[in-house]
Structures are given as structure tokens and as C-alpha cells.
C-alpha positions in Angstrom: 135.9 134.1 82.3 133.4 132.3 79.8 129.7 133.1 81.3 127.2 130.7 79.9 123.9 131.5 80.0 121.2 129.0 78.3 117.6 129.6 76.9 114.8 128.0 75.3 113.4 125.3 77.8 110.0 125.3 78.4 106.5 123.0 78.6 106.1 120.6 75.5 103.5 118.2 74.6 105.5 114.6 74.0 106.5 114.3 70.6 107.5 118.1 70.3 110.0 119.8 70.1 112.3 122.8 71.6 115.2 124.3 70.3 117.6 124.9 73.7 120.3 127.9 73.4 123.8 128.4 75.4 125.0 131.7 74.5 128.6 133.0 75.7 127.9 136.4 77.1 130.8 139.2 75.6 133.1 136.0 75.0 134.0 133.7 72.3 133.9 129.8 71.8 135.9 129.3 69.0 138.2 127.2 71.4 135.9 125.7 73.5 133.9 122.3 73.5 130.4 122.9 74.3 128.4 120.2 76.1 124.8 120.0 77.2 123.5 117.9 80.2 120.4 117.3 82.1 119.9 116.7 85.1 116.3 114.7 86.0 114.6 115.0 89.5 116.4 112.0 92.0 118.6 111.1 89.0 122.6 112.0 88.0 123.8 114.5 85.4 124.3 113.1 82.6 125.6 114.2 79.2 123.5 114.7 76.2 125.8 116.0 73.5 128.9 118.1 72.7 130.2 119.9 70.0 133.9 120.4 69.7 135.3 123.6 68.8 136.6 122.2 65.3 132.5 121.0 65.2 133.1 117.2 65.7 129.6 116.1 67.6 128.9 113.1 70.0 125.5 112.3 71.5 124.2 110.2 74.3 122.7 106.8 73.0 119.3 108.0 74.4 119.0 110.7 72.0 120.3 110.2 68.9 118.5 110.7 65.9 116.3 113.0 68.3 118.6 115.7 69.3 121.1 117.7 67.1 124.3 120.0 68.5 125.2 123.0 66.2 127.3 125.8 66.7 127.4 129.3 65.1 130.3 131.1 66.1 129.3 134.5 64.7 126.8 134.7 67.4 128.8 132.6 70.1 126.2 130.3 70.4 125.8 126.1 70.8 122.2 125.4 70.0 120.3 121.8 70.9 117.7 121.4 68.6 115.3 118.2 70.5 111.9 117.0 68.1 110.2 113.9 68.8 110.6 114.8 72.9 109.2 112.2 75.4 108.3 112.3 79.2 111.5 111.4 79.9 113.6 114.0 78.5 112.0 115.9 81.4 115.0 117.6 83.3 117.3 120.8 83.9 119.7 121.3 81.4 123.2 123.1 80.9 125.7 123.7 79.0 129.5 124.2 80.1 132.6 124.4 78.3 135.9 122.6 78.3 139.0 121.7 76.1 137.2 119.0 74.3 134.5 116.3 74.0 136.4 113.6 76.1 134.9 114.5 79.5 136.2 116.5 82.1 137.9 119.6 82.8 134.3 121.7 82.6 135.6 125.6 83.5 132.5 127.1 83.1 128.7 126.5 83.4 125.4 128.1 82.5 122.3 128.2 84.8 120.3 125.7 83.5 117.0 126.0 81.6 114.1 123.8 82.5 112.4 121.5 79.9 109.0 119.9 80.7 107.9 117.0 78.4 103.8 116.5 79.6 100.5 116.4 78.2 
């Protein structure tokens, strides 16, 4: 078992930013891919980033140069650092963990942490 348990969403003015965390509780990620989705209201999932468990990253199209995946293995942690947010970056987002980057084959998810982009 891998839970997942993400943090760090919240209400932010457009052009701010929120640093999201998925932290895996009394396990380690040292051979998982990490990857963060969102999930907007009356729209799909859809991925945002992942991080690879040798650290190779990818990111959606919509978010690079925005958003930046890092990983700190001490703590068992995959962080998402968003800055310059906008209204639509508005949606519920997870983490889960796989075998790698390429898609598929999520074993375990988090919650989900809300993240409000509004003035």
C-alpha cells in the first residue's frame, strides 16, 4: 500500500501562487512516478506533471514555465510549485503513483486538494 495524501490547495488571487504537496504516509517513493492531475468542474482529468522516480519531469503544454514538479525523497514527498496561476487553473487536484511517466498503471491515489484561482 502507498497512501497518498496531498496538501496545500487553497483560494488565490490570479497571478499567485500555491505550492501543492503529495506526501506518502509511512511509505517510500523512491520507485514510484509521481503525477499530479486536476480535475475542473464539467471537465476530464487531465495530467499536469510527473516526476519519475530517477527525477526525469514532463508537464502539460498548459503549464509549462508556470508549474514546476520536485521531489525530495528524505521526506517522501512530490511537491508542485504553481506562480503566475489564472482562473483556469481552478480545479481538484491529485497526485497518484505508478511505474513511470508514460501513462497508465496508477496503483494509488491521494484525496485531492482544492485550488481556487479568483479575485
Amino acid at each position: 500500500q502507498l497512501p497518498l495524501v496531498e496538501s496545500g490547495g487553497g483560494l488565490v488571487q490570479p497571478g499567485g501562487s500555491l505550492r501543492l504537496s503529495c506526501v506518502a504516509s509511512g511509505s517510500t517513493l523512491d520507485y514510484y512516478a509521481i503525477t499530479w492531475f486536476r480535475q475542473a468542474p464539467g471537465k476530464e482529468r487531465e495530467v499536469v506533471s510527473c516526476i519519475s522516480a530517477s527525477g526525469a519531469t514532463k508537464y502539460a503544454d498548459s503549464v509549462k514555465g508556470r508549474f514546476t514538479i520536485s521531489g525530495d525523497n528524505a521526506e517522501n514527498t512530490v511537491y508542485l510549485q504553481m506562480n503566475s496561476l489564472k482562473a483556469e487553473d481552478t480545479a481538484i487536484y491529485s497526485c497518484a503513483a505508478s511505474g513511470t511517466c508514460r501513462g497508465g498503471g496508477y496503483d494509488y491515489w491521494g484525496q485531492g486538494t482544492q485550488v481556487t484561482v479568483s479575485s
